[in-house]
Short mmCIF file of C-alpha atoms and ligand atoms in Angstrom, two decimals:
data_model
loop_
_atom_site.label_atom_id
_atom_site.label_comp_id
_atom_site.label_asym_id
_atom_site.label_seq_id
_atom_site.Cartn_x
_atom_site.Cartn_y
_atom_site.Cartn_z
CA MET A 1067 0.00 0.00 0.00
CA LEU A 1068 2.91 2.35 0.71
CA GLY A 1069 3.64 3.66 -2.77
CA VAL A 1070 5.56 6.67 -4.02
CA VAL A 1071 2.40 8.77 -4.20
CA MET A 1072 1.44 7.91 -0.65
CA GLU A 1073 4.93 8.91 0.56
CA ARG A 1074 4.50 12.22 -1.22
CA VAL A 1075 1.09 12.76 0.36
CA ILE A 1076 2.58 12.00 3.78
CA ASP A 1077 5.43 14.48 3.20
CA LEU A 1078 2.96 17.16 2.15
CA ILE A 1079 0.82 16.56 5.23
CA LYS A 1080 3.83 16.57 7.54
CA SER A 1081 5.11 19.88 6.27
CA SER A 1082 1.69 21.52 6.31
CA LYS A 1083 0.47 23.71 9.17
CA ARG A 1084 -3.08 24.45 8.04
CA PRO A 1085 -4.41 21.71 5.78
CA LEU A 1086 -7.96 22.08 4.45
CA ILE A 1087 -9.91 18.87 3.93
CA THR A 1088 -12.93 18.81 1.66
CA THR A 1089 -15.06 16.50 -0.46
CA HIS A 1090 -17.24 16.73 -3.56
CA HIS A 1091 -20.53 18.60 -3.83
CA TYR A 1092 -23.64 16.58 -2.98
CA PRO A 1093 -21.46 14.93 -0.31
CA ASP A 1094 -22.13 11.26 0.41
CA GLY A 1095 -21.20 8.85 3.18
CA ASP A 1096 -17.84 7.95 1.70
CA GLY A 1097 -16.81 11.55 1.05
CA LEU A 1098 -17.94 12.82 4.45
CA GLY A 1099 -16.71 9.85 6.47
CA SER A 1100 -13.30 10.11 4.78
CA GLN A 1101 -13.17 13.85 5.31
CA ILE A 1102 -14.11 13.73 8.99
CA ALA A 1103 -11.75 10.87 9.85
CA LEU A 1104 -8.91 12.63 8.05
CA TYR A 1105 -9.69 15.94 9.72
CA SER A 1106 -9.72 14.35 13.19
CA GLY A 1107 -6.51 12.46 12.45
CA LEU A 1108 -4.68 15.58 11.34
CA LYS A 1109 -5.90 17.46 14.41
CA GLN A 1110 -4.48 14.65 16.53
CA LEU A 1111 -1.13 15.21 14.81
CA GLY A 1112 -1.25 18.83 15.97
CA LYS A 1113 -2.24 20.37 12.65
CA ASN A 1114 -4.42 23.45 12.63
CA ALA A 1115 -6.67 21.59 10.18
CA ILE A 1116 -9.92 22.88 8.74
CA ALA A 1117 -12.80 20.89 7.22
CA MET A 1118 -14.87 22.86 4.73
CA ASN A 1119 -17.41 21.99 2.05
CA VAL A 1120 -19.40 23.76 -0.59
CA ASP A 1121 -22.65 21.96 0.34
CA ALA A 1122 -24.20 21.47 3.76
CA ILE A 1123 -23.91 18.04 5.33
CA PRO A 1124 -27.16 16.06 4.73
CA SER A 1125 -28.88 15.51 8.07
CA LYS A 1126 -28.60 11.73 7.97
CA PHE A 1127 -24.80 12.03 8.01
CA SER A 1128 -24.62 14.58 10.80
CA PHE A 1129 -23.91 11.84 13.36
CA LEU A 1130 -20.50 11.44 11.71
CA ASP A 1131 -19.64 15.00 12.73
CA PRO A 1132 -21.08 15.38 16.25
CA ALA A 1133 -18.84 18.37 17.02
CA GLN A 1134 -20.03 20.08 13.80
CA THR A 1135 -16.49 20.70 12.66
CA ILE A 1136 -17.31 20.88 8.94
CA GLN A 1137 -17.71 24.49 7.92
CA LEU A 1138 -19.60 25.77 4.92
CA PHE A 1139 -17.53 27.75 2.41
CA ARG A 1140 -18.76 31.34 2.19
CA SER A 1141 -15.96 33.53 0.85
CA PRO A 1142 -12.29 33.27 -0.18
CA SER A 1143 -11.33 34.99 3.09
CA ASP A 1144 -12.30 31.68 4.81
CA LEU A 1145 -9.22 30.17 3.20
CA LYS A 1146 -6.61 32.41 4.82
CA GLY A 1147 -3.47 30.57 5.85
CA VAL A 1148 -4.40 27.31 4.13
CA ASP A 1149 -1.17 25.70 2.90
CA LEU A 1150 -2.47 22.32 1.69
CA VAL A 1151 -5.79 21.20 0.20
CA ILE A 1152 -6.88 17.57 0.46
CA VAL A 1153 -9.93 16.52 -1.55
CA ALA A 1154 -11.54 13.23 -0.59
CA ASP A 1155 -13.56 10.96 -2.88
CA THR A 1156 -13.10 12.70 -6.23
CA GLY A 1157 -10.25 13.43 -8.61
CA ASP A 1158 -12.22 15.93 -10.61
CA TRP A 1159 -12.26 19.68 -9.97
CA ARG A 1160 -15.72 19.93 -11.53
CA MET A 1161 -17.09 17.82 -8.67
CA LEU A 1162 -16.23 20.67 -6.30
CA GLY A 1163 -18.71 23.06 -7.89
CA SER A 1164 -18.15 26.69 -6.99
CA PHE A 1165 -15.46 25.72 -4.44
CA ALA A 1166 -12.99 24.71 -7.19
CA GLU A 1167 -11.91 28.17 -8.27
CA PRO A 1168 -11.24 29.66 -4.82
CA LEU A 1169 -9.30 26.52 -3.86
CA GLN A 1170 -7.18 26.68 -7.01
CA LYS A 1171 -6.50 30.36 -6.37
CA ILE A 1172 -4.80 29.63 -3.03
CA GLY A 1173 -1.88 28.31 -5.06
CA CYS A 1174 -0.88 25.69 -2.47
CA PRO A 1175 -0.36 21.97 -3.14
CA VAL A 1176 -3.53 19.96 -3.74
CA VAL A 1177 -3.98 16.26 -3.04
CA PHE A 1178 -6.86 14.25 -4.46
CA LEU A 1179 -7.58 11.03 -2.55
CA ASP A 1180 -9.84 8.92 -4.70
CA HIS A 1181 -10.91 5.53 -5.95
CA HIS A 1182 -12.70 6.52 -9.17
CA PRO A 1183 -10.96 6.07 -12.52
CA PRO A 1184 -9.44 9.48 -13.38
CA VAL A 1185 -11.54 11.51 -15.81
CA GLN A 1186 -9.17 14.31 -16.62
CA GLU A 1187 -5.53 14.92 -17.34
CA PRO A 1188 -3.79 15.39 -14.01
CA GLY A 1189 -2.54 18.93 -13.48
CA ARG A 1190 0.00 20.03 -10.91
CA GLU A 1191 -1.99 18.48 -8.07
CA VAL A 1192 -1.11 15.12 -6.53
CA HIS A 1193 -3.56 12.34 -7.38
CA TRP A 1194 -3.54 9.35 -5.09
CA VAL A 1195 -6.04 7.17 -6.88
CA ASP A 1196 -6.54 3.51 -6.13
CA VAL A 1197 -9.38 2.04 -8.17
CA SER A 1198 -8.92 -1.28 -6.40
CA CYS A 1199 -10.24 0.34 -3.23
CA GLN A 1200 -13.98 0.16 -2.94
CA ALA A 1201 -14.20 3.33 -0.88
CA THR A 1202 -12.05 6.39 -0.27
CA GLY A 1203 -12.52 5.57 3.42
CA GLU A 1204 -10.24 2.60 2.88
CA LEU A 1205 -7.48 4.88 1.53
CA VAL A 1206 -7.93 7.18 4.50
CA PHE A 1207 -7.57 4.21 6.85
CA TYR A 1208 -4.19 3.32 5.31
CA LEU A 1209 -3.08 6.94 5.25
CA LEU A 1210 -3.91 7.55 8.91
CA LYS A 1211 -2.19 4.33 9.87
CA ALA A 1212 0.94 5.36 7.95
CA LEU A 1213 0.86 8.77 9.65
CA GLY A 1214 0.83 7.08 13.04
CA VAL A 1215 -2.65 8.32 14.00
CA ARG A 1216 -4.41 6.39 16.77
CA LEU A 1217 -7.97 5.81 15.62
CA ASP A 1218 -10.64 6.67 18.17
CA PRO A 1219 -14.22 5.33 18.00
CA GLN A 1220 -15.46 8.43 16.21
CA MET A 1221 -12.83 8.15 13.45
CA ALA A 1222 -13.42 4.41 13.18
CA THR A 1223 -17.17 5.01 12.84
CA ALA A 1224 -16.61 7.65 10.13
CA ILE A 1225 -14.37 5.31 8.10
CA TYR A 1226 -16.74 2.39 8.67
CA ALA A 1227 -19.69 4.46 7.42
CA ALA A 1228 -17.63 5.59 4.40
CA MET A 1229 -16.75 2.01 3.50
CA ILE A 1230 -20.17 0.45 3.90
CA THR A 1231 -21.82 3.31 1.98
CA ASP A 1232 -19.79 2.61 -1.12
CA ALA A 1233 -19.81 -1.17 -0.70
CA SER A 1234 -23.63 -1.27 -1.28
CA ALA A 1235 -24.13 -4.40 0.81
CA PHE A 1236 -20.91 -5.93 -0.55
CA ARG A 1237 -22.35 -6.52 -3.96
CA PHE A 1238 -19.33 -5.39 -5.99
CA ARG A 1239 -16.13 -7.21 -6.78
CA GLY A 1240 -14.15 -4.54 -4.92
CA THR A 1241 -15.28 -6.32 -1.75
CA THR A 1242 -11.96 -8.01 -1.15
CA GLU A 1243 -10.48 -9.86 1.76
CA GLY A 1244 -8.50 -6.72 2.52
CA PHE A 1245 -11.69 -4.65 2.57
CA HIS A 1246 -13.22 -6.92 5.22
CA LYS A 1247 -9.95 -6.99 7.17
CA THR A 1248 -10.01 -3.19 7.34
CA LEU A 1249 -13.62 -3.28 8.57
CA GLY A 1250 -12.43 -5.75 11.21
CA GLU A 1251 -9.71 -3.33 12.33
CA LEU A 1252 -12.34 -0.62 12.72
CA LEU A 1253 -14.57 -2.89 14.81
CA LYS A 1254 -11.58 -3.54 17.07
CA VAL A 1255 -11.38 0.21 17.74
CA LYS A 1256 -15.17 0.28 18.35
CA VAL A 1257 -18.06 0.89 16.00
CA ASP A 1258 -21.74 0.58 16.96
CA VAL A 1259 -22.75 -1.20 13.77
CA GLU A 1260 -26.49 -1.27 14.51
CA ASP A 1261 -26.49 2.44 15.20
CA VAL A 1262 -24.61 3.19 11.95
CA TYR A 1263 -27.05 1.03 9.98
CA GLN A 1264 -30.09 2.69 11.53
CA ARG A 1265 -28.72 6.17 10.85
CA LEU A 1266 -27.64 5.46 7.27
CA TYR A 1267 -30.49 3.27 6.05
CA ALA A 1268 -33.52 3.50 8.33
CA GLN A 1269 -34.37 7.20 8.26
CA ASP A 1270 -36.74 7.38 5.31
CA SER A 1271 -39.33 10.13 5.44
CA VAL A 1272 -42.92 9.45 4.40
CA GLY A 1273 -42.34 11.85 1.51
CA LYS A 1274 -39.43 9.75 0.24
CA VAL A 1275 -41.41 6.51 0.43
CA ARG A 1276 -44.44 7.99 -1.34
CA LEU A 1277 -42.29 9.60 -4.06
CA PHE A 1278 -40.49 6.30 -4.59
CA GLY A 1279 -43.83 4.51 -4.89
CA HIS A 1280 -44.98 7.04 -7.45
CA VAL A 1281 -41.89 6.88 -9.66
CA LEU A 1282 -41.66 3.08 -9.42
CA ARG A 1283 -45.22 2.78 -10.68
CA GLU A 1284 -44.15 4.77 -13.72
CA VAL A 1285 -40.87 2.99 -14.40
CA GLU A 1286 -40.22 2.80 -18.15
CA LEU A 1287 -38.82 -0.39 -19.63
CA LEU A 1288 -37.09 0.12 -22.96
CA GLU A 1289 -34.98 -1.85 -25.41
CA LYS A 1290 -36.70 -5.20 -24.82
CA GLN A 1291 -36.77 -4.49 -21.08
CA GLN A 1292 -32.98 -4.22 -20.91
CA VAL A 1293 -33.12 -0.57 -19.91
CA ALA A 1294 -35.15 0.68 -16.94
CA VAL A 1295 -35.74 4.39 -16.47
CA LEU A 1296 -37.04 6.49 -13.59
CA THR A 1297 -37.85 10.17 -14.05
CA ILE A 1298 -38.28 12.72 -11.28
CA PRO A 1299 -39.50 16.18 -12.28
CA ALA A 1300 -38.77 18.79 -9.60
CA ALA A 1301 -42.49 19.51 -9.16
CA LEU A 1302 -43.19 15.86 -8.38
CA ARG A 1303 -40.43 15.71 -5.78
CA GLU A 1304 -41.72 18.89 -4.19
CA LYS A 1305 -45.31 17.61 -4.21
CA TYR A 1306 -44.26 14.78 -1.90
CA GLY A 1307 -41.94 16.98 0.17
CA ALA A 1308 -38.96 14.76 -0.66
CA THR A 1309 -35.40 16.11 -0.81
CA ILE A 1310 -32.79 15.59 -3.53
CA GLU A 1311 -30.87 13.44 -1.06
CA ASP A 1312 -33.98 11.24 -0.67
CA THR A 1313 -33.73 10.17 -4.31
CA HIS A 1314 -30.10 8.98 -4.29
CA SER A 1315 -30.86 5.32 -3.70
CA PHE A 1316 -33.77 4.98 -6.13
CA VAL A 1317 -31.60 4.01 -9.09
CA GLU A 1318 -30.13 1.04 -7.22
CA HIS A 1319 -33.46 -0.79 -7.45
CA LEU A 1320 -33.60 -0.81 -11.23
CA THR A 1321 -30.87 -3.37 -11.82
CA LEU A 1322 -32.53 -5.73 -9.34
CA MET A 1323 -35.12 -6.46 -12.04
CA LYS A 1324 -34.43 -9.62 -13.97
CA GLY A 1325 -33.11 -8.92 -17.46
CA VAL A 1326 -32.40 -5.24 -16.84
CA ARG A 1327 -28.84 -4.38 -17.88
CA VAL A 1328 -28.89 -0.61 -17.51
CA GLY A 1329 -30.81 1.43 -14.94
CA ILE A 1330 -31.08 5.19 -15.32
CA LEU A 1331 -32.49 7.89 -13.10
CA PHE A 1332 -33.24 11.35 -14.52
CA ARG A 1333 -33.83 13.98 -11.86
CA GLU A 1334 -34.65 17.60 -12.51
CA ASP A 1335 -32.42 19.70 -10.23
CA PRO A 1336 -32.34 23.44 -9.49
CA ALA A 1337 -30.55 25.90 -11.79
CA GLY A 1338 -31.53 24.20 -15.06
CA LEU A 1339 -29.56 21.03 -14.38
CA VAL A 1340 -30.56 17.40 -14.75
CA LYS A 1341 -28.88 14.70 -12.68
CA VAL A 1342 -28.36 11.48 -14.58
CA SER A 1343 -27.47 8.41 -12.50
CA LEU A 1344 -26.47 5.22 -14.30
CA ARG A 1345 -26.18 1.68 -12.97
CA SER A 1346 -25.43 -1.46 -14.89
CA VAL A 1347 -24.93 -5.15 -14.51
CA ASP A 1348 -22.70 -6.10 -17.41
CA VAL A 1349 -22.03 -3.03 -19.55
CA SER A 1350 -19.70 -0.19 -18.60
CA VAL A 1351 -21.73 2.94 -18.08
CA LEU A 1352 -18.67 5.00 -17.18
CA ALA A 1353 -17.85 5.79 -20.80
CA LEU A 1354 -21.47 6.77 -21.30
CA ALA A 1355 -21.32 9.19 -18.36
CA GLU A 1356 -18.05 10.57 -19.73
CA GLN A 1357 -19.77 11.38 -23.03
CA PHE A 1358 -21.83 13.81 -20.96
CA ASP A 1359 -18.90 15.14 -18.89
CA GLY A 1360 -19.56 12.84 -15.97
CA GLY A 1361 -17.61 10.16 -14.16
CA GLY A 1362 -17.81 7.36 -11.63
CA HIS A 1363 -17.14 3.65 -11.74
CA PRO A 1364 -17.62 1.16 -14.60
CA PHE A 1365 -20.98 -0.05 -13.24
CA ALA A 1366 -22.10 3.03 -11.32
CA ALA A 1367 -21.64 6.42 -12.91
CA GLY A 1368 -23.39 9.74 -13.19
CA THR A 1369 -23.37 13.25 -14.49
CA LEU A 1370 -25.07 16.61 -14.19
CA VAL A 1371 -26.24 17.99 -17.53
CA ARG A 1372 -27.55 21.44 -18.34
CA GLY A 1373 -30.87 21.33 -20.19
CA THR A 1374 -34.51 20.41 -19.85
CA LEU A 1375 -35.54 17.05 -18.45
CA GLU A 1376 -37.00 16.01 -21.82
CA ASP A 1377 -33.94 17.02 -23.87
CA VAL A 1378 -31.39 15.44 -21.56
CA LYS A 1379 -33.43 12.24 -21.38
CA CYS A 1380 -33.67 12.09 -25.15
CA ASP A 1381 -29.91 12.60 -25.63
CA VAL A 1382 -28.84 10.11 -22.99
CA LEU A 1383 -31.29 7.41 -24.10
CA GLN A 1384 -30.06 7.86 -27.67
CA ALA A 1385 -26.49 7.22 -26.45
CA VAL A 1386 -27.62 4.19 -24.44
CA ARG A 1387 -29.38 2.71 -27.49
CA GLN A 1388 -26.25 3.25 -29.52
CA CYS A 1389 -24.00 1.55 -26.99
CA LEU A 1390 -26.29 -1.47 -26.61
CA LYS A 1391 -26.28 -1.76 -30.40
CA ASP A 1392 -22.48 -1.49 -30.61
CA GLY A 1393 -21.83 -4.30 -28.15
CA SER A 1394 -21.35 -4.78 -24.49
CA ASN A 1395 -19.44 -1.58 -23.75
CA CYS A 1396 -21.09 1.80 -23.41
MN1 MN B 2845 -16.49 6.91 -2.87
#
C-alpha cells in the first residue's frame, strides 16, 4: 500500500500547518466519512486543520460529525493561511462546484484522494487514486495508519460508514479480503454497527417513500426491457416533500429487475440542471457518463447535464441505445 504517491502525500501533510480537507458537492457517506476521519486524524497530529465543504452536510450524516467541525464555504477569506488542500472521494475539480476556483486560487499543493478512474488529465496536483479500493474511506484508513494516528471510536465510525456506503451491501467485486480486514480493524477500535445502519439506512421520510412509490409505478422499460428508467421532475419531488438526497438510492433498485442491464435515473435539479445516474450489470456505463462530462465507476456512474428534463433524457437514451447496439461496452 505504501507507494511513491502515498509517501509524497505524507510528506505534504507533515510539512503543512493548516491543511484544508474537503469532499465533492452533494457529499455522500464515503466523502464525508473520509473527510471527517482525516480531519480528526490531522488534528491529533497537531495540525491546525480545517474541514470545509461547498454543500451542507445532509442531516442523515450529521452523526458522523457530532462536534459540527465541517464548515460551509462562504468567501475566499475563509481560506486564509491554508497551505495544503486535500480533496476526498473525487479526482475531478468539476465535482467541487463553486469551491474549485477559490481553492485553485490559493496556489498551495492539492492532493486528491480517490478511488474513481481518473476523468481528466492530471494537473499540478497530486492524485492518489486507487481504483482497487472500494471506498475512499479505505485509503484514508491506510493513510492515517501510515501517519501514526491512533484511531478513536469516532474516526473508526466515520471510516466504517464511508466504507459500507460505497460497498452497497458488498455486492461489488471490490469487496476483497483486505476490505473486510479493514472493517475488522475498525470494529476492534469500536463501532456501533447497529447504530450506523439505523442512521444510514432507516431514516426514510414518508415523503421519500411515497415519491419512490410514485416513480416506481411509472418505471419505463425500454430496449426489450434491458433498460429501466425512472424520471423525477422537480415539481413531483416537491409535491411529496422529498429532498434531492432522498432520491439517491432509487436508481439502485432498477438493476434488481431480472433482465435489466442498464438502470437510469433522470432527476430535474435546481438551476436548469438534470442529474443522470447510471447503474449497470454487465455493460460499462462510465464511458457513457463521460460522453456527458460525468464520471464514476464502470458499473455506477453519473453526471449533471444542463438542459430540460425532456432534452437530456432524449440525448442520454439515444447514447444508451447506440451503446447497446455497438456491443457490451457503453
Ligand atoms: Mn467513494
